[in-house]
Amino acid sequence: MNQRLRLLRKLFLSTLYLSAFTFGGGYVIITLMKQKFVDHYHWIEEEEMLDLVAIAQSTPGAIAVNGAIVIGYKLAGPLGALVAIVGTVLPPFVIISLLSLCYETFQGLYAVQKILEGMQAGVGAVIASVAWDMGRGVVEERDTVSTVILIASFVASCFLEINVVYIILICGVLGVVRTLLEKRRAAK
Amino acid sequence: MIYWQLFLSFIQIGLFSFGGGYAAMPLIQGQVVTLHQWLNMEEFTNLITISQMTPGPIAINSATFVGMKIAGVPGALVATLGCILPACILVTVLAKLYLRYRNLSVLQSVLHSLRPAVVALIAAAGVSILLTAFWGTGAAVTLAGTNWVLVVLFALCVVLLKRFRWNPILVMVLAGVLNLAAGLLRF
C-alpha cells in the first residue's frame, strides 16, 4: 500500500511538473512524458509507450491530457488516471484563472490593447504557418480522397459556415467506409 | 443554467477535437463565439494568443478562461470538467481494450481520413482570425478599412516563421511590441 502511494505521488508530481513547464503543443509534452516514464523511471516499455501515444492521438481531446490518462491508467488503474489528469490540468487551470482576472483589468490600457492587437497578426501568422505545413503534408501524400476532403472541408467551414462538428462527423464516417472498402479489396 | 450550458458546450469541444492542439480551435470558435457569443472574435483571438504563451492545451485554457469570464471559478471548473470528461471515458476504455487486444489499425486508418479535414478546419479558423485582425470584428472587408500595419506585421511574421524558423512565441511578442511602437509613433 505504501509503495502504491509512493507511485501515485511520483506520478502526480511528474505530470504536474511536465504540464507546468511545457510550452508548445501536445506533441512536445508527449515526448517529455516518454523521456520521464520510459527512459528515466523505466515504468513503461518503449514499444508499449508508442502504442499508448497512438491511443492518446486517436482519441478526441487534448493530447497532453489523453497521454496523462493512458499512462496513469497503465501504471495504476483508474486511480492512476485520475491522479495524472489532476496533475496535468491543475497548472493551466490556475495560470489561466489568474490571467483572466488580470486580463479584465489591463485590457483597457492603451499599451496592452496595441500589443494584443499586434499579436493577433502574429498568432494569425503562426496558425497560417502550421496549416500550411500540415496541408502540404496532406497534398504530398498524393491521395486524391485526402486532397478532396481537405478542400471540401475548408470550403464548407470557411465559406458555407457549416458547423465544425458535422464536418468532423461526416469525415469520420467517410473514413470508416473507406477503411472497410480497403479491407474488402485486400481480402479479395 | 449557465453552468449546464458551459458544461455541454465544452463536452462537445472535448468530444470532437481530433488531433490535439490547434484542432480544438475551430470547435471552440464555433461554440464560444458563433453559437453562444460568450466571447467576440477579438476576445477569442486574444484567448488563443494567451494560450500560445502559457503552458497547457488550448482546449483546457479556453475552458478555464471562458468559464471564469462567464461564471467565475465554478464556471471555470464546470467548463474544464466538461472539456476533459469525454477523453477520460474514451481513453480509459481504449486503453483497457488495447491492454487486452492490442490492435489499433482500424482506428489509425480512420484517423488518417480525419486528418485532412482537421487541417482544413485549422486553416479556416486562421482565416477568420486574420479577417478580424485586418478589418475588425464583424466589419466589412474594404480597402479603406484595412489595418495595414497588421497586414505588414502578418507578412513579417510569416517570413520570420517560415524562412528563419523563429520561435512562435517570440514572433508573436515581436508583433505585439512592433504594433505598439507603430501606434506610439503615429501620435
mmCIF file of C-alpha atoms in Angstrom:
data_model
loop_
_atom_site.group_PDB
_atom_site.id
_atom_site.type_symbol
_atom_site.label_atom_id
_atom_site.label_comp_id
_atom_site.label_asym_id
_atom_site.label_seq_id
_atom_site.Cartn_x
_atom_site.Cartn_y
_atom_site.Cartn_z
ATOM 1 C CA MET A 1 0.000 0.000 0.000
ATOM 2 C CA ASN A 2 2.826 2.311 0.943
ATOM 3 C CA GLN A 3 4.563 1.590 -2.329
ATOM 4 C CA ARG A 4 1.392 2.295 -4.280
ATOM 5 C CA LEU A 5 1.018 5.658 -2.550
ATOM 6 C CA ARG A 6 4.584 6.498 -3.409
ATOM 7 C CA LEU A 7 3.933 5.621 -7.061
ATOM 8 C CA LEU A 8 0.828 7.816 -7.160
ATOM 9 C CA ARG A 9 2.699 10.692 -5.586
ATOM 10 C CA LYS A 10 5.522 10.392 -8.086
ATOM 11 C CA LEU A 11 3.006 10.192 -10.923
ATOM 12 C CA PHE A 12 1.209 13.303 -9.701
ATOM 13 C CA LEU A 13 4.400 15.323 -9.267
ATOM 14 C CA SER A 14 5.793 14.310 -12.668
ATOM 15 C CA THR A 15 2.619 15.189 -14.565
ATOM 16 C CA LEU A 16 2.281 18.432 -12.623
ATOM 17 C CA TYR A 17 5.846 19.397 -13.405
ATOM 18 C CA LEU A 18 5.643 18.456 -17.089
ATOM 19 C CA SER A 19 2.369 20.303 -17.545
ATOM 20 C CA ALA A 20 3.568 23.468 -15.810
ATOM 21 C CA PHE A 21 6.738 23.838 -17.819
ATOM 22 C CA THR A 22 5.825 22.556 -21.265
ATOM 23 C CA PHE A 23 5.158 25.271 -23.775
ATOM 24 C CA GLY A 24 4.005 24.500 -27.254
ATOM 25 C CA GLY A 25 1.610 21.764 -28.081
ATOM 26 C CA GLY A 26 0.723 18.211 -27.146
ATOM 27 C CA TYR A 27 3.492 16.543 -29.125
ATOM 28 C CA VAL A 28 6.138 18.244 -27.031
ATOM 29 C CA ILE A 29 4.671 17.051 -23.750
ATOM 30 C CA ILE A 30 4.220 13.516 -25.108
ATOM 31 C CA THR A 31 7.932 13.415 -25.926
ATOM 32 C CA LEU A 32 8.813 14.627 -22.440
ATOM 33 C CA MET A 33 6.460 12.061 -20.881
ATOM 34 C CA LYS A 34 8.236 9.345 -22.827
ATOM 35 C CA GLN A 35 11.582 10.581 -21.528
ATOM 36 C CA LYS A 36 10.310 10.633 -17.962
ATOM 37 C CA PHE A 37 8.341 7.388 -17.770
ATOM 38 C CA VAL A 38 10.273 5.203 -20.233
ATOM 39 C CA ASP A 39 13.873 6.417 -20.094
ATOM 40 C CA HIS A 40 14.061 7.820 -16.585
ATOM 41 C CA TYR A 41 11.701 5.785 -14.385
ATOM 42 C CA HIS A 42 11.587 2.642 -16.583
ATOM 43 C CA TRP A 43 7.921 2.213 -15.699
ATOM 44 C CA ILE A 44 6.805 1.516 -19.282
ATOM 45 C CA GLU A 45 8.418 -0.343 -22.217
ATOM 46 C CA GLU A 46 9.330 1.782 -25.231
ATOM 47 C CA GLU A 47 7.096 -0.130 -27.646
ATOM 48 C CA GLU A 48 4.137 -0.073 -25.317
ATOM 49 C CA MET A 49 4.621 3.661 -24.876
ATOM 50 C CA LEU A 50 4.345 4.172 -28.640
ATOM 51 C CA ASP A 51 1.010 2.334 -28.639
ATOM 52 C CA LEU A 52 -0.213 4.371 -25.682
ATOM 53 C CA VAL A 53 0.732 7.543 -27.550
ATOM 54 C CA ALA A 54 -1.210 6.253 -30.567
ATOM 55 C CA ILE A 55 -4.255 5.853 -28.310
ATOM 56 C CA ALA A 56 -3.792 9.381 -26.958
ATOM 57 C CA GLN A 57 -3.660 10.708 -30.506
ATOM 58 C CA SER A 58 -6.582 8.721 -31.878
ATOM 59 C CA THR A 59 -8.956 9.835 -29.149
ATOM 60 C CA PRO A 60 -10.568 13.263 -29.272
ATOM 61 C CA GLY A 61 -9.367 15.871 -26.795
ATOM 62 C CA ALA A 62 -6.071 17.438 -25.811
ATOM 63 C CA ILE A 63 -3.123 15.119 -26.453
ATOM 64 C CA ALA A 64 -1.417 16.108 -23.190
ATOM 65 C CA VAL A 65 -4.480 15.117 -21.141
ATOM 66 C CA ASN A 66 -5.052 11.928 -23.121
ATOM 67 C CA GLY A 67 -1.397 10.989 -22.728
ATOM 68 C CA ALA A 68 -1.624 11.515 -18.978
ATOM 69 C CA ILE A 69 -4.757 9.347 -18.816
ATOM 70 C CA VAL A 70 -3.269 6.344 -20.677
ATOM 71 C CA ILE A 71 -0.034 6.469 -18.717
ATOM 72 C CA GLY A 72 -1.816 6.896 -15.389
ATOM 73 C CA TYR A 73 -4.232 4.083 -16.221
ATOM 74 C CA LYS A 74 -1.451 1.764 -17.356
ATOM 75 C CA LEU A 75 0.573 2.389 -14.178
ATOM 76 C CA ALA A 76 -2.115 2.391 -11.506
ATOM 77 C CA GLY A 77 -5.583 1.807 -12.978
ATOM 78 C CA PRO A 78 -8.464 4.309 -12.743
ATOM 79 C CA LEU A 79 -6.991 6.000 -9.668
ATOM 80 C CA GLY A 80 -3.711 6.483 -11.517
ATOM 81 C CA ALA A 81 -5.574 8.025 -14.454
ATOM 82 C CA LEU A 82 -7.362 10.412 -12.098
ATOM 83 C CA VAL A 83 -4.135 11.456 -10.378
ATOM 84 C CA ALA A 84 -2.435 12.049 -13.738
ATOM 85 C CA ILE A 85 -5.393 14.119 -15.017
ATOM 86 C CA VAL A 86 -5.402 16.366 -11.956
ATOM 87 C CA GLY A 87 -1.639 16.811 -12.236
ATOM 88 C CA THR A 88 -1.915 17.779 -15.903
ATOM 89 C CA VAL A 89 -4.933 20.084 -15.680
ATOM 90 C CA LEU A 90 -4.027 21.926 -12.482
ATOM 91 C CA PRO A 91 -1.207 24.168 -13.822
ATOM 92 C CA PRO A 92 -3.072 25.592 -16.863
ATOM 93 C CA PHE A 93 -6.238 25.925 -14.768
ATOM 94 C CA VAL A 94 -4.537 28.021 -12.106
ATOM 95 C CA ILE A 95 -2.480 30.092 -14.553
ATOM 96 C CA ILE A 96 -5.415 30.930 -16.835
ATOM 97 C CA SER A 97 -7.758 31.663 -13.914
ATOM 98 C CA LEU A 98 -5.297 34.224 -12.560
ATOM 99 C CA LEU A 99 -4.579 35.645 -16.011
ATOM 100 C CA SER A 100 -8.266 36.050 -16.824
ATOM 101 C CA LEU A 101 -8.642 38.219 -13.720
ATOM 102 C CA CYS A 102 -5.702 40.461 -14.658
ATOM 103 C CA TYR A 103 -6.769 40.483 -18.291
ATOM 104 C CA GLU A 104 -10.036 42.268 -17.463
ATOM 105 C CA THR A 105 -8.122 44.928 -15.519
ATOM 106 C CA PHE A 106 -5.328 45.509 -18.006
ATOM 107 C CA GLN A 107 -7.444 45.254 -21.135
ATOM 108 C CA GLY A 108 -8.368 48.960 -21.028
ATOM 109 C CA LEU A 109 -4.752 50.185 -21.136
ATOM 110 C CA TYR A 110 -3.609 51.607 -24.467
ATOM 111 C CA ALA A 111 -0.296 49.733 -24.498
ATOM 112 C CA VAL A 112 -1.950 46.405 -23.692
ATOM 113 C CA GLN A 113 -4.573 46.968 -26.387
ATOM 114 C CA LYS A 114 -1.938 47.722 -29.003
ATOM 115 C CA ILE A 115 0.227 44.759 -28.024
ATOM 116 C CA LEU A 116 -2.739 42.375 -28.096
ATOM 117 C CA GLU A 117 -3.820 43.810 -31.455
ATOM 118 C CA GLY A 118 -0.361 43.277 -32.896
ATOM 119 C CA MET A 119 -0.224 39.776 -31.502
ATOM 120 C CA GLN A 120 -3.400 38.970 -33.440
ATOM 121 C CA ALA A 121 -1.369 39.337 -36.618
ATOM 122 C CA GLY A 122 1.351 37.193 -35.019
ATOM 123 C CA VAL A 123 -0.973 34.390 -33.957
ATOM 124 C CA GLY A 124 -2.602 34.523 -37.411
ATOM 125 C CA ALA A 125 0.839 34.004 -38.916
ATOM 126 C CA VAL A 126 1.582 31.092 -36.556
ATOM 127 C CA ILE A 127 -1.690 29.378 -37.482
ATOM 128 C CA ALA A 128 -1.186 30.061 -41.189
ATOM 129 C CA SER A 129 2.282 28.556 -40.959
ATOM 130 C CA VAL A 130 1.047 25.445 -39.105
ATOM 131 C CA ALA A 131 -1.861 24.979 -41.534
ATOM 132 C CA TRP A 132 0.483 25.410 -44.490
ATOM 133 C CA ASP A 133 2.919 22.743 -43.242
ATOM 134 C CA MET A 134 0.138 20.296 -42.374
ATOM 135 C CA GLY A 135 -1.718 20.987 -45.613
ATOM 136 C CA ARG A 136 1.407 20.379 -47.645
ATOM 137 C CA GLY A 137 1.848 17.079 -45.813
ATOM 138 C CA VAL A 138 -1.653 16.041 -46.888
ATOM 139 C CA VAL A 139 -1.230 17.138 -50.515
ATOM 140 C CA GLU A 140 2.161 15.432 -50.797
ATOM 141 C CA GLU A 141 0.599 12.086 -49.952
ATOM 142 C CA ARG A 142 -0.821 12.272 -53.492
ATOM 143 C CA ASP A 143 -4.002 10.681 -52.258
ATOM 144 C CA THR A 144 -6.960 12.111 -54.193
ATOM 145 C CA VAL A 145 -9.535 11.415 -51.478
ATOM 146 C CA SER A 146 -7.443 13.195 -48.830
ATOM 147 C CA THR A 147 -6.945 16.243 -51.035
ATOM 148 C CA VAL A 148 -10.666 16.396 -51.841
ATOM 149 C CA ILE A 149 -11.528 16.130 -48.117
ATOM 150 C CA LEU A 150 -9.054 18.936 -47.401
ATOM 151 C CA ILE A 151 -10.524 21.335 -49.964
ATOM 152 C CA ALA A 152 -14.170 20.423 -49.343
ATOM 153 C CA SER A 153 -13.805 20.845 -45.545
ATOM 154 C CA PHE A 154 -12.164 24.232 -45.983
ATOM 155 C CA VAL A 155 -14.939 25.461 -48.291
ATOM 156 C CA ALA A 156 -17.634 24.032 -46.006
ATOM 157 C CA SER A 157 -16.223 25.743 -42.921
ATOM 158 C CA CYS A 158 -14.892 29.000 -44.322
ATOM 159 C CA PHE A 159 -17.487 29.908 -46.971
ATOM 160 C CA LEU A 160 -20.601 27.837 -46.241
ATOM 161 C CA GLU A 161 -20.117 28.232 -42.455
ATOM 162 C CA ILE A 162 -21.234 24.679 -41.748
ATOM 163 C CA ASN A 163 -20.846 23.599 -38.099
ATOM 164 C CA VAL A 164 -17.424 22.056 -37.437
ATOM 165 C CA VAL A 165 -18.951 19.093 -35.587
ATOM 166 C CA TYR A 166 -20.867 17.987 -38.707
ATOM 167 C CA ILE A 167 -17.779 18.257 -40.884
ATOM 168 C CA ILE A 168 -15.792 16.056 -38.497
ATOM 169 C CA LEU A 169 -18.632 13.537 -38.153
ATOM 170 C CA ILE A 170 -19.045 13.247 -41.938
ATOM 171 C CA CYS A 171 -15.306 12.821 -42.495
ATOM 172 C CA GLY A 172 -15.153 10.238 -39.681
ATOM 173 C CA VAL A 173 -17.933 8.194 -41.305
ATOM 174 C CA LEU A 174 -16.166 8.565 -44.648
ATOM 175 C CA GLY A 175 -13.002 7.226 -43.019
ATOM 176 C CA VAL A 176 -14.808 4.173 -41.643
ATOM 177 C CA VAL A 177 -16.410 3.411 -45.023
ATOM 178 C CA ARG A 178 -13.102 3.849 -46.783
ATOM 179 C CA THR A 179 -11.294 1.548 -44.353
ATOM 180 C CA LEU A 180 -13.964 -1.128 -44.738
ATOM 181 C CA LEU A 181 -13.785 -0.907 -48.549
ATOM 182 C CA GLU A 182 -9.999 -1.167 -48.484
ATOM 183 C CA LYS A 183 -10.154 -4.184 -46.180
ATOM 184 C CA ARG A 184 -12.637 -5.876 -48.508
ATOM 185 C CA ARG A 185 -10.467 -5.154 -51.509
ATOM 186 C CA ALA A 186 -7.405 -6.509 -49.728
ATOM 187 C CA ALA A 187 -9.281 -9.665 -48.754
ATOM 188 C CA LYS A 188 -10.107 -10.492 -52.381
ATOM 189 C CA MET B 1 -28.454 27.319 -16.096
ATOM 190 C CA ILE B 2 -25.305 28.884 -17.448
ATOM 191 C CA TYR B 3 -23.255 26.108 -15.795
ATOM 192 C CA TRP B 4 -25.127 23.419 -17.687
ATOM 193 C CA GLN B 5 -24.654 25.290 -20.971
ATOM 194 C CA LEU B 6 -20.924 25.713 -20.343
ATOM 195 C CA PHE B 7 -20.646 22.052 -19.457
ATOM 196 C CA LEU B 8 -22.496 20.884 -22.596
ATOM 197 C CA SER B 9 -20.554 23.207 -24.893
ATOM 198 C CA PHE B 10 -17.186 22.075 -23.620
ATOM 199 C CA ILE B 11 -18.209 18.411 -23.712
ATOM 200 C CA GLN B 12 -18.771 18.896 -27.448
ATOM 201 C CA ILE B 13 -15.403 20.589 -27.796
ATOM 202 C CA GLY B 14 -13.740 17.733 -25.920
ATOM 203 C CA LEU B 15 -15.606 15.106 -27.886
ATOM 204 C CA PHE B 16 -14.972 16.328 -31.420
ATOM 205 C CA SER B 17 -11.464 17.780 -31.356
ATOM 206 C CA PHE B 18 -9.357 15.096 -33.003
ATOM 207 C CA GLY B 19 -5.636 15.630 -33.361
ATOM 208 C CA GLY B 20 -4.911 17.863 -30.397
ATOM 209 C CA GLY B 21 -3.642 21.427 -30.168
ATOM 210 C CA TYR B 22 -4.961 23.586 -32.951
ATOM 211 C CA ALA B 23 -7.653 21.049 -33.825
ATOM 212 C CA ALA B 24 -9.761 22.264 -30.906
ATOM 213 C CA MET B 25 -9.595 25.863 -32.094
ATOM 214 C CA PRO B 26 -12.324 25.802 -34.781
ATOM 215 C CA LEU B 27 -14.640 23.946 -32.389
ATOM 216 C CA ILE B 28 -14.075 26.439 -29.599
ATOM 217 C CA GLN B 29 -14.761 29.244 -32.050
ATOM 218 C CA GLY B 30 -17.987 27.554 -33.163
ATOM 219 C CA GLN B 31 -19.314 27.061 -29.630
ATOM 220 C CA VAL B 32 -17.992 30.095 -27.818
ATOM 221 C CA VAL B 33 -18.081 32.809 -30.492
ATOM 222 C CA THR B 34 -20.657 31.770 -33.112
ATOM 223 C CA LEU B 35 -23.221 29.837 -31.098
ATOM 224 C CA HIS B 36 -23.257 31.317 -27.585
ATOM 225 C CA GLN B 37 -21.465 34.641 -28.138
ATOM 226 C CA TRP B 38 -19.625 34.311 -24.828
ATOM 227 C CA LEU B 39 -16.631 35.959 -26.490
ATOM 228 C CA ASN B 40 -16.412 38.142 -29.575
ATOM 229 C CA MET B 41 -13.899 37.303 -32.280
ATOM 230 C CA GLU B 42 -11.347 39.737 -30.890
ATOM 231 C CA GLU B 43 -11.522 38.284 -27.377
ATOM 232 C CA PHE B 44 -11.299 34.810 -28.905
ATOM 233 C CA THR B 45 -8.127 35.762 -30.742
ATOM 234 C CA ASN B 46 -6.695 37.183 -27.511
ATOM 235 C CA LEU B 47 -7.556 33.909 -25.821
ATOM 236 C CA ILE B 48 -5.697 31.920 -28.489
ATOM 237 C CA THR B 49 -2.745 34.285 -28.103
ATOM 238 C CA ILE B 50 -2.703 33.815 -24.314
ATOM 239 C CA SER B 51 -2.988 30.037 -24.779
ATOM 240 C CA GLN B 52 0.047 30.098 -27.018
ATOM 241 C CA MET B 53 2.112 31.850 -24.394
ATOM 242 C CA THR B 54 1.131 29.799 -21.369
ATOM 243 C CA PRO B 55 1.630 26.084 -20.766
ATOM 244 C CA GLY B 56 -1.317 23.752 -21.235
ATOM 245 C CA PRO B 57 -3.570 22.624 -24.081
ATOM 246 C CA ILE B 58 -5.651 25.259 -25.908
ATOM 247 C CA ALA B 59 -8.889 23.429 -25.045
ATOM 248 C CA ILE B 60 -8.186 23.434 -21.288
ATOM 249 C CA ASN B 61 -7.009 27.042 -21.361
ATOM 250 C CA SER B 62 -10.138 28.095 -23.240
ATOM 251 C CA ALA B 63 -12.456 26.200 -20.928
ATOM 252 C CA THR B 64 -10.908 27.851 -17.885
ATOM 253 C CA PHE B 65 -10.859 31.300 -19.484
ATOM 254 C CA VAL B 66 -14.417 31.253 -20.814
ATOM 255 C CA GLY B 67 -15.768 29.646 -17.636
ATOM 256 C CA MET B 68 -14.074 32.305 -15.487
ATOM 257 C CA LYS B 69 -15.402 35.109 -17.665
ATOM 258 C CA ILE B 70 -18.983 33.822 -17.803
ATOM 259 C CA ALA B 71 -19.472 32.381 -14.316
ATOM 260 C CA GLY B 72 -16.349 32.782 -12.153
ATOM 261 C CA VAL B 73 -14.416 29.923 -10.576
ATOM 262 C CA PRO B 74 -17.379 27.462 -10.535
ATOM 263 C CA GLY B 75 -17.874 28.210 -14.230
ATOM 264 C CA ALA B 76 -14.201 27.534 -14.924
ATOM 265 C CA LEU B 77 -14.399 24.241 -13.025
ATOM 266 C CA VAL B 78 -17.541 23.099 -14.827
ATOM 267 C CA ALA B 79 -16.211 24.029 -18.276
ATOM 268 C CA THR B 80 -12.825 22.368 -17.676
ATOM 269 C CA LEU B 81 -14.520 19.245 -16.358
ATOM 270 C CA GLY B 82 -16.765 19.105 -19.430
ATOM 271 C CA CYS B 83 -13.757 19.518 -21.655
ATOM 272 C CA ILE B 84 -11.859 16.511 -20.267
ATOM 273 C CA LEU B 85 -14.802 14.217 -19.493
ATOM 274 C CA PRO B 86 -15.175 12.664 -22.996
ATOM 275 C CA ALA B 87 -11.429 11.987 -23.148
ATOM 276 C CA CYS B 88 -11.428 10.428 -19.660
ATOM 277 C CA ILE B 89 -14.083 7.916 -20.661
ATOM 278 C CA LEU B 90 -12.905 7.193 -24.216
ATOM 279 C CA VAL B 91 -9.196 6.989 -23.442
ATOM 280 C CA THR B 92 -9.742 4.720 -20.439
ATOM 281 C CA VAL B 93 -11.962 2.373 -22.460
ATOM 282 C CA LEU B 94 -9.490 2.307 -25.346
ATOM 283 C CA ALA B 95 -6.528 1.769 -23.035
ATOM 284 C CA LYS B 96 -8.366 -1.118 -21.434
ATOM 285 C CA LEU B 97 -9.206 -2.643 -24.833
ATOM 286 C CA TYR B 98 -5.649 -2.116 -26.013
ATOM 287 C CA LEU B 99 -4.083 -3.739 -22.976
ATOM 288 C CA ARG B 100 -6.344 -6.709 -23.724
ATOM 289 C CA TYR B 101 -6.333 -6.914 -27.553
ATOM 290 C CA ARG B 102 -3.515 -4.671 -28.797
ATOM 291 C CA ASN B 103 -4.898 -3.862 -32.206
ATOM 292 C CA LEU B 104 -5.484 -0.307 -33.291
ATOM 293 C CA SER B 105 -5.097 -0.428 -37.076
ATOM 294 C CA VAL B 106 -8.741 0.397 -37.874
ATOM 295 C CA LEU B 107 -8.675 3.411 -35.592
ATOM 296 C CA GLN B 108 -5.418 4.584 -37.098
ATOM 297 C CA SER B 109 -6.770 4.437 -40.633
ATOM 298 C CA VAL B 110 -9.975 6.252 -39.704
ATOM 299 C CA LEU B 111 -7.777 8.924 -38.204
ATOM 300 C CA HIS B 112 -5.887 9.087 -41.454
ATOM 301 C CA SER B 113 -9.104 10.167 -43.181
ATOM 302 C CA LEU B 114 -9.919 12.715 -40.494
ATOM 303 C CA ARG B 115 -6.573 14.436 -40.748
ATOM 304 C CA PRO B 116 -7.163 16.436 -43.951
ATOM 305 C CA ALA B 117 -10.455 17.736 -42.528
ATOM 306 C CA VAL B 118 -8.754 18.818 -39.304
ATOM 307 C CA VAL B 119 -6.064 20.653 -41.288
ATOM 308 C CA ALA B 120 -8.739 22.422 -43.356
ATOM 309 C CA LEU B 121 -10.638 23.476 -40.224
ATOM 310 C CA ILE B 122 -7.478 24.876 -38.645
ATOM 311 C CA ALA B 123 -6.847 26.877 -41.818
ATOM 312 C CA ALA B 124 -10.435 28.175 -41.793
ATOM 313 C CA ALA B 125 -10.104 29.291 -38.159
ATOM 314 C CA GLY B 126 -6.840 31.024 -39.087
ATOM 315 C CA VAL B 127 -8.638 32.877 -41.877
ATOM 316 C CA SER B 128 -11.316 34.205 -39.525
ATOM 317 C CA ILE B 129 -8.683 35.332 -37.015
ATOM 318 C CA LEU B 130 -6.880 37.233 -39.771
ATOM 319 C CA LEU B 131 -10.129 38.771 -41.046
ATOM 320 C CA THR B 132 -10.765 40.117 -37.537
ATOM 321 C CA ALA B 133 -7.211 41.400 -37.220
ATOM 322 C CA PHE B 134 -7.215 43.180 -40.575
ATOM 323 C CA TRP B 135 -10.773 44.545 -40.637
ATOM 324 C CA GLY B 136 -12.103 44.398 -37.047
ATOM 325 C CA THR B 137 -14.915 42.309 -35.529
ATOM 326 C CA GLY B 138 -17.762 41.828 -37.994
ATOM 327 C CA ALA B 139 -16.712 44.806 -40.136
ATOM 328 C CA ALA B 140 -16.946 44.821 -43.920
ATOM 329 C CA VAL B 141 -13.858 43.923 -45.937
ATOM 330 C CA THR B 142 -12.928 47.187 -47.667
ATOM 331 C CA LEU B 143 -9.651 48.648 -48.858
ATOM 332 C CA ALA B 144 -10.113 51.808 -46.799
ATOM 333 C CA GLY B 145 -10.980 49.885 -43.613
ATOM 334 C CA THR B 146 -7.857 47.755 -43.735
ATOM 335 C CA ASN B 147 -5.413 47.879 -40.825
ATOM 336 C CA TRP B 148 -2.257 47.970 -42.974
ATOM 337 C CA VAL B 149 0.109 47.867 -40.004
ATOM 338 C CA LEU B 150 -1.268 44.452 -39.066
ATOM 339 C CA VAL B 151 -1.099 43.251 -42.684
ATOM 340 C CA VAL B 152 2.594 44.165 -42.808
ATOM 341 C CA LEU B 153 3.202 42.595 -39.378
ATOM 342 C CA PHE B 154 1.483 39.414 -40.549
ATOM 343 C CA ALA B 155 3.711 39.208 -43.630
ATOM 344 C CA LEU B 156 6.790 39.849 -41.487
ATOM 345 C CA CYS B 157 5.784 37.144 -39.012
ATOM 346 C CA VAL B 158 5.211 34.595 -41.778
ATOM 347 C CA VAL B 159 8.696 35.298 -43.140
ATOM 348 C CA LEU B 160 10.284 35.025 -39.664
ATOM 349 C CA LEU B 161 8.459 31.756 -39.006
ATOM 350 C CA LYS B 162 8.903 30.072 -42.372
ATOM 351 C CA ARG B 163 12.204 31.443 -43.627
ATOM 352 C CA PHE B 164 14.126 31.983 -40.412
ATOM 353 C CA ARG B 165 12.375 29.359 -38.242
ATOM 354 C CA TRP B 166 11.898 31.738 -35.307
ATOM 355 C CA ASN B 167 10.191 30.526 -32.164
ATOM 356 C CA PRO B 168 6.405 31.215 -32.481
ATOM 357 C CA ILE B 169 6.142 32.845 -29.037
ATOM 358 C CA LEU B 170 8.994 35.204 -29.864
ATOM 359 C CA VAL B 171 7.368 36.086 -33.191
ATOM 360 C CA MET B 172 4.048 36.902 -31.505
ATOM 361 C CA VAL B 173 5.681 39.064 -28.833
ATOM 362 C CA LEU B 174 7.618 40.924 -31.508
ATOM 363 C CA ALA B 175 4.398 41.572 -33.465
ATOM 364 C CA GLY B 176 2.774 42.983 -30.327
ATOM 365 C CA VAL B 177 5.702 45.257 -29.488
ATOM 366 C CA LEU B 178 6.044 46.492 -33.090
ATOM 367 C CA ASN B 179 2.337 47.311 -33.225
ATOM 368 C CA LEU B 180 2.642 49.300 -30.007
ATOM 369 C CA ALA B 181 5.659 51.131 -31.437
ATOM 370 C CA ALA B 182 3.747 51.896 -34.635
ATOM 371 C CA GLY B 183 0.810 53.206 -32.593
ATOM 372 C CA LEU B 184 3.043 55.444 -30.448
ATOM 373 C CA LEU B 185 4.995 56.847 -33.391
ATOM 374 C CA ARG B 186 1.863 57.876 -35.218
ATOM 375 C CA PHE B 187 0.775 60.166 -32.370
#
